[in-house]
Coordinates of C-alpha atoms and ligand atoms in Angstrom, one line a residue:
Chain A
M1 CA -1.6 -96.3 45.1
M2 CA 0.2 -99.1 43.3
P3 CA -2.3 -101.6 42.0
G4 CA -1.9 -104.7 44.2
A5 CA -3.4 -107.5 46.1
G6 CA -4.0 -105.5 49.2
S7 CA -7.2 -104.0 48.0
R8 CA -9.2 -107.2 47.9
R9 CA -8.0 -108.2 51.3
A10 CA -8.9 -104.8 52.7
V11 CA -12.4 -105.0 51.4
A12 CA -12.8 -108.5 52.8
L13 CA -11.5 -107.4 56.2
H14 CA -14.0 -104.5 56.4
L15 CA -16.9 -106.8 55.4
A16 CA -15.7 -109.3 58.1
V17 CA -15.7 -106.6 60.8
I18 CA -19.2 -105.6 59.9
A19 CA -20.3 -109.3 59.9
V20 CA -18.8 -109.8 63.3
L21 CA -20.5 -106.7 64.7
F22 CA -23.7 -108.0 63.2
A23 CA -23.3 -111.4 64.9
L24 CA -22.4 -109.7 68.2
N25 CA -26.0 -108.4 68.4
F26 CA -27.1 -111.9 69.1
I27 CA -24.3 -112.9 71.3
L28 CA -23.5 -110.0 73.6
P29 CA -25.1 -109.7 77.0
E30 CA -27.4 -106.8 77.2
Y31 CA -25.0 -104.5 79.1
H32 CA -22.2 -105.0 76.5
R33 CA -24.6 -104.7 73.6
G34 CA -25.5 -101.3 75.0
I35 CA -21.9 -100.3 75.1
F36 CA -21.3 -101.5 71.6
S37 CA -24.3 -99.5 70.3
R38 CA -22.8 -96.3 71.8
V39 CA -19.3 -97.2 70.6
M40 CA -20.5 -97.7 67.0
V41 CA -22.3 -94.3 67.0
L42 CA -19.3 -92.6 68.5
A43 CA -16.9 -94.4 66.2
V44 CA -18.6 -92.5 63.4
F45 CA -17.7 -89.3 65.2
A46 CA -14.1 -90.6 65.4
M47 CA -14.1 -91.6 61.7
G48 CA -15.3 -88.1 60.8
Y49 CA -12.5 -86.6 62.9
N50 CA -10.0 -89.0 61.2
I51 CA -10.8 -87.7 57.8
L52 CA -9.5 -84.3 58.7
F53 CA -6.9 -85.2 61.3
G54 CA -5.6 -88.5 60.1
Y55 CA -5.8 -88.2 56.3
T56 CA -5.7 -84.5 55.7
G57 CA -3.3 -83.7 58.6
L58 CA -5.4 -80.9 60.0
L59 CA -5.6 -81.0 63.8
S60 CA -8.9 -79.5 65.0
L61 CA -9.7 -78.8 68.6
G62 CA -13.3 -77.9 67.8
H63 CA -15.0 -81.0 66.5
A64 CA -17.5 -81.0 69.4
M65 CA -19.4 -78.3 67.5
F66 CA -20.0 -80.6 64.5
F67 CA -21.1 -83.5 66.8
A68 CA -23.3 -81.0 68.7
A69 CA -24.7 -79.5 65.5
G70 CA -26.0 -82.9 64.6
L71 CA -27.2 -83.5 68.1
Y72 CA -29.1 -80.3 68.5
G73 CA -30.1 -80.1 64.8
A74 CA -31.9 -83.4 65.2
G75 CA -32.9 -83.1 68.8
L76 CA -34.5 -79.6 68.9
P77 CA -37.0 -80.1 66.0
L78 CA -38.0 -83.4 67.4
Y79 CA -38.5 -82.0 70.9
H80 CA -40.0 -78.6 70.2
L81 CA -41.7 -79.0 66.8
G82 CA -42.7 -82.6 67.1
W83 CA -40.9 -83.6 63.9
G84 CA -40.5 -87.2 63.0
V85 CA -37.2 -89.1 63.3
P86 CA -36.1 -89.1 59.7
E87 CA -36.7 -85.4 59.2
S88 CA -35.0 -84.5 62.4
F89 CA -32.0 -86.7 61.4
V90 CA -31.8 -84.9 58.0
V91 CA -31.9 -81.5 59.8
G92 CA -29.0 -82.7 62.0
L93 CA -26.9 -83.6 59.0
A94 CA -27.7 -80.3 57.3
C95 CA -26.7 -78.3 60.4
G96 CA -23.3 -80.2 60.3
V97 CA -22.8 -79.4 56.6
V98 CA -23.6 -75.7 56.9
L99 CA -21.6 -75.2 60.1
S100 CA -18.6 -77.0 58.8
A101 CA -18.7 -75.1 55.5
A102 CA -18.8 -71.8 57.3
V103 CA -16.1 -72.8 59.9
G104 CA -14.0 -74.3 57.1
V105 CA -14.0 -71.2 54.9
L106 CA -12.8 -69.1 57.9
A107 CA -10.5 -71.5 59.8
L108 CA -8.7 -72.8 56.7
R109 CA -7.0 -69.4 56.3
T110 CA -4.8 -70.7 59.1
T111 CA -2.7 -73.8 59.6
G112 CA -1.0 -75.6 62.5
V113 CA -1.5 -74.2 66.0
A114 CA -3.6 -71.3 64.7
F115 CA -6.0 -73.7 63.1
M116 CA -6.3 -75.6 66.4
I117 CA -7.0 -72.4 68.3
V118 CA -9.5 -71.0 65.7
T119 CA -11.5 -74.2 65.6
M120 CA -11.5 -74.4 69.4
M121 CA -12.8 -70.8 69.6
F122 CA -15.6 -71.5 67.2
S123 CA -16.5 -74.6 69.1
Q124 CA -16.5 -72.6 72.3
V125 CA -18.8 -70.1 70.8
F126 CA -21.1 -72.9 69.9
Y127 CA -20.9 -74.3 73.4
L128 CA -21.7 -70.9 74.9
A129 CA -24.6 -70.5 72.5
T130 CA -26.1 -73.8 73.8
L131 CA -25.9 -72.3 77.3
Y132 CA -27.2 -68.9 76.3
F133 CA -30.4 -70.2 74.6
T134 CA -31.3 -72.1 77.7
T135 CA -35.0 -71.6 77.0
Y136 CA -34.7 -74.0 74.2
T137 CA -31.8 -76.2 75.1
R138 CA -32.0 -76.3 78.9
G139 CA -28.2 -75.9 78.9
E140 CA -26.2 -78.4 80.9
E141 CA -29.3 -80.1 82.2
G142 CA -30.4 -80.8 78.6
L143 CA -33.4 -82.3 77.1
V144 CA -34.7 -85.8 77.3
L145 CA -36.4 -86.7 74.1
P146 CA -39.8 -88.3 74.7
Q147 CA -39.8 -92.0 74.1
A148 CA -43.0 -91.8 72.2
A149 CA -41.4 -89.5 69.6
R150 CA -38.5 -91.9 69.0
R151 CA -40.2 -94.2 66.6
V152 CA -39.9 -94.6 62.8
E153 CA -42.1 -96.2 60.2
L154 CA -39.7 -97.5 57.5
G155 CA -41.4 -99.3 54.7
G156 CA -44.3 -100.5 56.8
V157 CA -42.0 -101.7 59.6
A158 CA -42.3 -99.8 62.9
L159 CA -38.9 -99.3 64.6
D160 CA -38.7 -98.4 68.2
L161 CA -35.5 -96.6 68.8
T162 CA -35.7 -97.3 72.5
N163 CA -35.5 -101.0 71.8
P164 CA -31.9 -102.2 72.3
A165 CA -31.9 -104.5 69.3
S166 CA -33.2 -101.9 66.9
R167 CA -30.8 -99.4 68.4
Y168 CA -27.9 -101.7 67.8
M169 CA -28.9 -102.4 64.3
I170 CA -29.4 -98.8 63.4
A171 CA -26.0 -97.9 64.9
L172 CA -24.4 -100.8 63.0
A173 CA -26.1 -99.7 59.7
M174 CA -24.8 -96.1 60.1
F175 CA -21.4 -97.3 61.2
S176 CA -21.1 -99.6 58.2
I177 CA -22.1 -97.0 55.7
V178 CA -19.5 -94.5 57.1
L179 CA -16.9 -97.2 57.3
L180 CA -17.3 -98.3 53.7
A181 CA -17.6 -94.8 52.5
T182 CA -14.3 -94.0 54.2
L183 CA -12.7 -97.1 52.7
A184 CA -13.9 -96.0 49.2
L185 CA -12.7 -92.5 49.9
V186 CA -9.2 -93.3 50.8
R187 CA -8.8 -95.4 47.7
A188 CA -10.3 -92.8 45.4
P189 CA -8.4 -89.9 43.8
F190 CA -9.8 -87.5 46.4
G191 CA -8.5 -89.6 49.3
R192 CA -5.0 -89.8 47.7
T193 CA -5.2 -86.0 47.2
L194 CA -5.9 -85.4 50.9
V195 CA -3.0 -87.7 52.0
A196 CA -0.7 -85.9 49.7
I197 CA -1.7 -82.5 50.9
R198 CA -0.9 -83.8 54.4
E199 CA 2.5 -84.9 53.2
N200 CA 3.5 -81.9 51.1
E201 CA 1.0 -79.1 50.5
E202 CA 3.2 -76.8 48.5
R203 CA 4.1 -79.6 46.1
M204 CA 0.4 -80.4 45.6
R205 CA -0.3 -76.8 44.7
M206 CA 2.5 -76.9 42.2
L207 CA 1.0 -80.1 40.8
G208 CA -2.1 -78.2 39.9
Y209 CA -4.3 -79.2 42.8
D210 CA -6.7 -76.7 44.4
V211 CA -5.5 -77.3 47.9
F212 CA -8.0 -75.0 49.6
R213 CA -10.9 -76.6 47.9
A214 CA -9.7 -80.1 48.8
K215 CA -9.2 -79.1 52.4
L216 CA -12.6 -77.4 52.5
S217 CA -14.2 -80.6 51.1
A218 CA -12.5 -82.6 53.8
V219 CA -13.8 -80.3 56.6
I220 CA -17.3 -80.6 55.2
L221 CA -17.2 -84.3 54.9
S222 CA -15.7 -84.6 58.3
G223 CA -18.4 -82.3 59.7
L224 CA -21.1 -84.4 57.9
F225 CA -19.9 -87.6 59.5
C226 CA -19.6 -86.0 63.0
A227 CA -23.0 -84.5 62.7
A228 CA -24.4 -87.9 61.6
S229 CA -23.0 -89.3 64.8
G230 CA -24.4 -86.5 66.9
A231 CA -27.9 -86.8 65.3
A232 CA -28.0 -90.5 65.7
Y233 CA -26.8 -90.2 69.3
A234 CA -29.7 -87.8 70.1
L235 CA -32.3 -90.0 68.4
L236 CA -31.0 -93.3 69.7
F237 CA -30.1 -92.4 73.2
G238 CA -32.7 -89.7 73.7
Y239 CA -30.6 -87.0 75.4
V240 CA -29.4 -83.7 74.1
G241 CA -27.2 -81.5 76.4
S242 CA -24.5 -78.8 76.4
G243 CA -21.9 -81.2 77.7
F244 CA -21.6 -82.7 74.2
A245 CA -20.6 -79.3 72.9
S246 CA -17.9 -78.8 75.5
I247 CA -14.1 -79.0 74.9
Q248 CA -14.1 -82.5 76.3
Y249 CA -16.0 -83.7 73.2
S250 CA -13.4 -82.1 71.0
I251 CA -10.6 -83.9 72.7
L252 CA -12.2 -87.3 72.8
P253 CA -12.3 -88.0 69.1
L254 CA -8.6 -86.9 68.9
L255 CA -7.8 -89.5 71.6
W256 CA -9.9 -92.2 70.0
V257 CA -8.2 -91.7 66.7
L258 CA -4.7 -91.5 68.2
L259 CA -5.3 -94.7 70.2
G260 CA -6.7 -96.7 67.3
G261 CA -4.4 -95.3 64.7
A262 CA -4.6 -92.0 62.7
A263 CA -5.2 -92.5 59.0
T264 CA -6.4 -96.0 59.4
T265 CA -10.0 -96.9 58.4
L266 CA -10.7 -99.2 61.4
G267 CA -8.6 -97.3 63.9
P268 CA -11.4 -95.0 65.1
L269 CA -13.5 -98.0 66.0
I270 CA -10.7 -99.8 67.8
G271 CA -9.7 -96.6 69.7
T272 CA -13.3 -95.8 70.8
L273 CA -14.0 -99.3 71.8
F274 CA -10.7 -99.6 73.7
M275 CA -11.2 -96.3 75.6
F276 CA -14.8 -97.3 76.6
Y277 CA -13.7 -100.6 78.0
V278 CA -10.6 -99.1 79.8
I279 CA -12.9 -96.6 81.5
D280 CA -15.6 -99.3 82.1
I281 CA -13.2 -101.8 83.7
T282 CA -11.1 -99.3 85.7
S283 CA -14.1 -97.5 87.1
A284 CA -15.4 -100.7 88.5
Y285 CA -12.3 -101.0 90.8
T286 CA -11.5 -97.5 91.9
S287 CA -12.8 -94.0 92.0
A288 CA -9.4 -92.8 90.7
Y289 CA -10.1 -94.6 87.4
L290 CA -9.2 -91.5 85.3
L291 CA -5.7 -91.8 86.7
L292 CA -5.6 -95.4 85.5
V293 CA -7.0 -94.3 82.1
G294 CA -4.2 -91.7 81.9
V295 CA -1.6 -94.3 82.7
A296 CA -3.0 -96.7 80.1
L297 CA -3.0 -94.0 77.5
I298 CA 0.7 -93.2 78.2
L299 CA 1.7 -96.8 78.0
L300 CA -0.1 -97.3 74.8
I301 CA 1.4 -94.2 73.1
L302 CA 4.9 -95.4 74.4
F303 CA 4.5 -98.8 72.9
F304 CA 2.2 -98.0 70.0
P305 CA 3.2 -94.5 68.9
R306 CA 1.1 -94.8 65.8
G307 CA -1.9 -96.1 67.6
L308 CA -2.9 -99.8 67.7
L309 CA -3.8 -100.3 64.1
G310 CA -1.2 -97.8 62.9
S311 CA 1.6 -99.8 64.6
I312 CA 0.2 -103.1 63.4
R313 CA 0.2 -101.7 59.8
E314 CA 3.7 -100.5 60.2
R315 CA 5.1 -103.7 61.6
W316 CA 3.1 -106.5 60.0
L317 CA 0.3 -105.6 57.7
P318 CA 1.4 -102.8 55.3
W319 CA -1.7 -103.3 53.1
L320 CA -4.1 -102.1 55.8
P321 CA -5.9 -99.0 54.5
Chain B
M1 CA 19.6 -73.6 16.2
A2 CA 17.4 -71.0 14.7
A3 CA 17.1 -69.2 18.0
V4 CA 17.2 -65.7 16.7
S5 CA 14.8 -66.3 13.9
V6 CA 11.6 -64.3 13.4
K7 CA 9.8 -64.0 16.8
A8 CA 6.6 -65.8 17.0
A9 CA 3.5 -63.6 16.9
V10 CA 2.6 -64.6 20.5
P11 CA 5.4 -65.6 22.8
L12 CA 4.8 -68.5 25.3
I13 CA 5.9 -66.4 28.2
E14 CA 6.1 -62.6 28.3
T15 CA 6.8 -60.5 31.4
R16 CA 6.7 -56.7 31.6
G17 CA 8.3 -54.7 34.4
L18 CA 8.1 -57.8 36.6
T19 CA 9.2 -56.8 40.1
R20 CA 9.2 -58.5 43.5
D21 CA 10.3 -57.0 46.8
F22 CA 11.1 -58.9 50.0
G23 CA 10.8 -56.2 52.6
G24 CA 13.5 -53.7 51.5
L25 CA 15.1 -56.2 49.1
R26 CA 14.2 -56.0 45.4
A27 CA 14.8 -59.6 44.4
V28 CA 13.5 -59.2 40.9
N29 CA 13.7 -55.7 39.4
S30 CA 11.6 -54.7 36.5
V31 CA 12.3 -57.7 34.3
D32 CA 11.1 -57.7 30.7
F33 CA 11.3 -61.2 29.4
W34 CA 10.2 -63.0 26.3
L35 CA 10.3 -66.7 25.6
D36 CA 9.1 -68.4 22.4
G37 CA 7.5 -71.8 22.3
G38 CA 9.8 -74.7 21.5
E39 CA 12.9 -73.1 22.9
I40 CA 15.3 -74.3 25.6
R41 CA 16.1 -71.2 27.6
A42 CA 18.8 -71.1 30.3
I43 CA 18.8 -68.5 33.0
I44 CA 22.2 -68.1 34.6
G45 CA 23.6 -65.7 37.2
P46 CA 25.3 -65.7 40.6
N47 CA 23.6 -66.9 43.7
G48 CA 21.0 -64.4 44.9
A49 CA 20.6 -62.9 41.5
G50 CA 16.9 -63.5 41.7
K51 CA 16.6 -66.5 39.3
T52 CA 14.4 -68.6 41.6
T53 CA 12.3 -65.7 42.5
F54 CA 11.8 -64.8 38.8
V55 CA 10.6 -68.3 37.8
S56 CA 8.5 -68.5 41.0
L57 CA 6.7 -65.4 39.7
V58 CA 6.1 -67.1 36.4
C59 CA 4.7 -70.3 37.9
G60 CA 2.7 -68.4 40.5
R61 CA 4.4 -69.7 43.7
I62 CA 4.7 -66.1 44.7
L63 CA 2.9 -63.0 43.4
P64 CA 4.7 -60.0 42.0
S65 CA 4.9 -56.6 43.7
S66 CA 4.3 -55.1 40.3
G67 CA 4.5 -55.9 36.6
A68 CA 2.6 -58.3 34.4
I69 CA 2.9 -61.9 33.1
R70 CA 1.4 -63.3 30.0
F71 CA 1.3 -67.0 29.1
D72 CA 0.4 -67.7 25.5
G73 CA -1.1 -64.3 25.2
R74 CA -3.3 -64.6 28.3
D75 CA -2.7 -62.4 31.3
I76 CA -1.9 -64.7 34.2
T77 CA -0.5 -62.1 36.6
R78 CA -3.1 -62.8 39.3
L79 CA -3.9 -66.4 38.4
P80 CA -3.4 -68.8 41.4
A81 CA -0.5 -71.2 41.0
H82 CA -2.7 -74.4 40.6
K83 CA -4.6 -72.8 37.7
R84 CA -1.3 -72.0 36.0
V85 CA -0.3 -75.6 36.3
L86 CA -3.5 -76.6 34.6
A87 CA -2.8 -74.1 31.9
G88 CA 0.4 -75.9 31.3
I89 CA 3.2 -74.4 33.4
A90 CA 5.1 -77.0 35.5
Y91 CA 7.7 -76.1 38.1
T92 CA 10.4 -78.4 39.6
F93 CA 11.8 -77.1 42.9
Q94 CA 15.3 -76.1 43.4
I95 CA 15.1 -77.6 46.9
T96 CA 13.8 -81.1 46.2
S97 CA 10.1 -81.2 47.1
I98 CA 8.7 -84.6 46.8
F99 CA 6.5 -86.9 49.0
P100 CA 9.2 -88.7 51.0
R101 CA 6.8 -91.1 52.7
L102 CA 5.0 -92.2 49.5
S103 CA 6.4 -94.6 47.0
V104 CA 8.1 -93.3 43.8
Y105 CA 5.1 -94.7 42.0
D106 CA 2.6 -92.8 44.1
N107 CA 4.6 -89.6 43.8
V108 CA 4.3 -89.7 40.0
A109 CA 0.7 -91.0 40.2
L110 CA -0.4 -87.8 41.9
S111 CA 0.9 -85.9 39.0
V112 CA -0.6 -88.2 36.3
Q113 CA -3.9 -88.2 38.3
R114 CA -4.0 -84.4 38.1
R115 CA -3.5 -84.5 34.4
L116 CA -6.3 -87.1 34.0
L117 CA -8.7 -85.3 36.3
K118 CA -8.6 -82.4 33.9
S119 CA -10.4 -84.5 31.3
G120 CA -12.8 -86.2 33.7
R121 CA -12.6 -89.5 35.5
V122 CA -9.4 -91.3 36.5
H123 CA -9.3 -94.9 35.3
G124 CA -6.9 -97.2 37.1
A125 CA -5.4 -98.7 33.9
E126 CA -4.8 -95.3 32.3
L127 CA -3.2 -94.0 35.5
D128 CA -0.9 -97.0 35.6
R129 CA 0.1 -96.7 32.0
G130 CA 0.8 -93.0 32.5
V131 CA 2.9 -93.6 35.6
R132 CA 4.9 -96.4 34.1
D133 CA 5.5 -94.4 30.9
V134 CA 7.0 -91.5 32.8
L135 CA 9.1 -93.7 35.2
G136 CA 10.5 -95.4 32.1
R137 CA 11.4 -92.1 30.5
V138 CA 13.4 -90.9 33.5
G139 CA 14.9 -94.3 34.2
L140 CA 13.2 -95.0 37.5
A141 CA 11.1 -97.9 36.4
D142 CA 12.8 -100.4 38.7
R143 CA 12.4 -98.0 41.7
A144 CA 8.6 -97.8 41.5
A145 CA 7.9 -99.4 44.9
T146 CA 10.7 -97.6 46.8
L147 CA 9.7 -94.9 49.3
A148 CA 10.8 -91.7 47.6
G149 CA 12.5 -90.5 50.8
N150 CA 14.8 -93.6 50.7
L151 CA 16.1 -92.9 47.3
A152 CA 19.6 -91.5 46.6
Y153 CA 19.7 -87.8 46.1
G154 CA 20.2 -87.9 42.4
H155 CA 17.2 -90.2 42.1
Q156 CA 15.1 -87.9 44.2
R157 CA 15.9 -85.1 41.7
L158 CA 14.6 -87.4 39.0
V159 CA 11.4 -88.0 40.8
E160 CA 11.0 -84.2 41.0
V161 CA 11.5 -84.0 37.2
A162 CA 9.2 -87.0 36.6
M163 CA 6.4 -85.2 38.4
G164 CA 6.8 -82.2 36.2
L165 CA 7.0 -84.3 33.1
A166 CA 3.9 -86.3 34.0
L167 CA 1.9 -83.2 33.9
D168 CA 2.5 -83.0 30.2
P169 CA 3.3 -79.3 30.5
R170 CA 3.7 -76.8 27.7
L171 CA 6.4 -75.0 29.8
L172 CA 8.6 -77.0 32.1
I173 CA 10.6 -74.9 34.5
L174 CA 13.7 -76.7 36.0
D175 CA 15.4 -74.9 38.9
E176 CA 19.0 -76.1 39.1
P177 CA 18.1 -79.7 38.3
T178 CA 21.7 -81.0 38.2
Q179 CA 22.7 -79.6 41.5
G180 CA 24.3 -82.4 43.5
L181 CA 24.2 -85.0 40.6
S182 CA 27.3 -87.0 39.6
D183 CA 28.8 -86.5 36.2
G184 CA 27.3 -89.7 34.9
E185 CA 23.8 -88.6 36.1
I186 CA 24.3 -85.2 34.5
E187 CA 24.9 -86.8 31.1
T188 CA 21.8 -88.9 31.4
F189 CA 19.9 -85.8 32.5
V190 CA 21.0 -83.8 29.5
G191 CA 19.7 -86.5 27.2
L192 CA 16.4 -86.5 29.1
V193 CA 16.0 -82.8 28.8
R194 CA 16.6 -83.0 25.0
E195 CA 13.9 -85.7 24.9
I196 CA 11.4 -83.5 26.8
A197 CA 12.2 -80.5 24.7
K198 CA 10.7 -82.2 21.7
E199 CA 7.3 -81.6 23.3
A200 CA 7.7 -78.8 25.8
T201 CA 9.3 -75.4 26.1
I202 CA 12.0 -75.5 28.7
L203 CA 13.1 -72.8 31.1
L204 CA 16.2 -74.0 32.9
I205 CA 18.1 -72.4 35.7
E206 CA 21.5 -73.9 35.7
H207 CA 25.0 -73.3 37.2
N208 CA 26.8 -76.0 35.3
M209 CA 28.1 -74.1 32.2
H210 CA 28.7 -77.4 30.4
V211 CA 25.0 -78.3 30.7
V212 CA 24.0 -74.8 29.7
M213 CA 26.1 -74.7 26.6
E214 CA 25.0 -78.2 25.7
L215 CA 21.3 -77.5 26.0
A216 CA 20.4 -73.9 25.7
D217 CA 19.1 -72.2 22.5
R218 CA 19.4 -68.9 24.2
I219 CA 20.7 -67.7 27.6
T220 CA 19.4 -65.0 29.9
V221 CA 21.9 -63.7 32.4
M222 CA 20.5 -62.2 35.6
N223 CA 22.4 -60.1 38.2
F224 CA 21.0 -58.2 41.2
G225 CA 17.4 -58.9 40.2
S226 CA 17.8 -57.6 36.6
V227 CA 18.5 -59.0 33.2
L228 CA 22.1 -58.3 32.5
A229 CA 22.3 -59.8 29.0
E230 CA 20.5 -62.2 26.7
G231 CA 21.6 -64.0 23.6
A232 CA 22.8 -67.1 21.9
P233 CA 25.3 -69.1 23.9
E234 CA 28.3 -67.9 21.8
E235 CA 27.2 -64.3 22.3
I236 CA 26.9 -64.7 26.0
R237 CA 30.3 -66.4 26.2
A238 CA 31.8 -63.5 24.4
N239 CA 30.0 -60.8 26.4
E240 CA 32.5 -59.0 28.6
E241 CA 30.0 -57.7 31.1
V242 CA 28.8 -61.2 31.7
Q243 CA 32.3 -62.4 32.2
R244 CA 33.0 -59.7 34.7
A245 CA 29.7 -60.4 36.6
Y246 CA 29.7 -64.1 36.5
L247 CA 31.8 -66.3 34.3
G248 CA 35.2 -64.7 34.6
T249 CA 35.1 -64.3 38.4
G250 CA 35.3 -68.1 38.7
A251 CA 32.0 -68.1 40.5
D252 CA 30.6 -71.7 40.5
G253 CA 27.4 -70.8 42.1
Ligands
LIG401 N1 11.0 -65.7 50.5 C1 12.0 -64.8 50.6 N2 12.0 -63.9 51.6 C2 13.0 -63.0 51.7 N3 14.0 -62.9 50.8 C3 14.1 -63.8 49.8 C4 13.1 -64.8 49.6 N4 13.4 -65.5 48.5 C5 14.5 -65.0 48.1 N5 14.9 -63.9 48.8 C6 16.1 -63.1 48.5 O1 16.0 -62.7 47.2 C7 17.2 -62.7 46.5 C8 17.1 -63.5 45.3 O2 17.0 -64.9 45.7 P1 16.8 -66.1 44.7 O3 15.7 -65.7 43.7 O4 16.6 -67.3 45.4 O5 18.2 -66.1 43.9 P2 18.8 -67.2 43.0 O6 17.8 -68.3 42.7 O7 19.3 -66.5 41.8 O8 20.0 -67.7 43.8 C9 18.2 -63.2 47.6 O9 18.9 -62.1 48.1 C10 17.4 -63.9 48.6 O10 18.0 -63.9 49.8
LIG402 MG1 17.8 -70.3 43.1

């Protein structure tokens, strides 16, 4: 990237977004604070998806498995083995890394439509596995993690994950870490490598880049972020169920990212937030709210084909990362 | 030029029985080829002769059906393309292959970044210096901020060359670099290649005989996947077989 003034502005913007989210904890009414907590956790899922889809140009239809790997990886040890919150969270992350590495090695032999189908099949296997091992997962019905287990002692401070304020702050902390990591990534040589692979893979190979390795790293990083989101979701909201491994949860991050703007750092947050509120508002008026959601999506894609932030970047703010 | 002097102990590129089939078509047929370091070698031949396929085998874009390739004495026959690039073989595409949605600067920066990554971390200032240096050499300094896809065709070819050059290669393969350039651009280009040849060995596929005669120390003529003749420019010009196959027929590529 050409050295320029955009970089300082970009950092300032990201810090400002984090500061606003921090302030909202004290301003938002309880109901909306709850929505924002969920949105921040799920935006991490979307940011993970964006690494692969937006920046690397690989469209996966199986990211539910990475989210669910984190969800179950954290939820099962806590529920069945009585493990603490930090250990469970780490197990969730580890599950995401291992699964994404394995899936990446196999699925990256394909590209385009084949890649979409292969990732979808893997995810479907994962989903069926959560149903098959009903003894441990209780399938669709799922597990409700006991409130008593969802507490952490961090440096002498006891955090109750069922408390809305701590929940919000933990969600914000994770969101901020992943957001700033993404910002750093896209400005680092590795991020530029991914974008260039998206733009012209053959040229990158002939510039001496190990394209397979870069793509595999992108899949694993993406899997890690998605698993972090899943693990946090389980621990913060206390529910682990098969529904999160279903195809719907592979489509959702794609929609969030498309809405907010693929290959923009803040797009995933905007897209997730937007979709939550469209559903929230429309469902208050009519039972056919999914129809309205569909119409809203179509209008948005018509007028903002690159997503909200993507279009803003294209028209007004070219420095947006 | 002392092109037919004593052969170096180890050639930069050596191929033995190099063959590549596409289905039933033998695009490259048992080619034995030898290129010394420091040379400018031109490969000429009619369209479909197998020139692009041959250099693609050398740079690893495609793998041979049989035969062997050595680079500086080392067997690279099965080495993946990206590792050959790191070893010092750069390839510029016949069909321009750049990053059209990135700026000219970013196109070249990807190449410089790859070179710097070889020796550890990439420092912003060093990257910037490397990019500006290469852009200056190919004459694109004032186009740095333009999207590569918005450049005129001749300038896109220069971006292609700049990316190869920025890798600081030992062997630079240029596949019909002057195709589609204006006469003025071709003159500039000839000067540029002479400049590059001071540091790198050059393997040049070229249809423009003026450019070939101007630049080449030696010429290899290919036809139907095989090497038809090889020699100094004067020898090739005088070779009857070559004239029949290529020069004399009025073929312009
Ligand atoms: N990828 C490919 N698949 C099938 N046939 C190919 C392929 N690449 C080249 N060929 C064929 O191999 C022959 C040599 O092509 P090429 O090496 O491009 O020739 P040149 O560069 O000398 O014009 C041609 O007949 C061409 O059609
Ligand atoms: Mg060719």
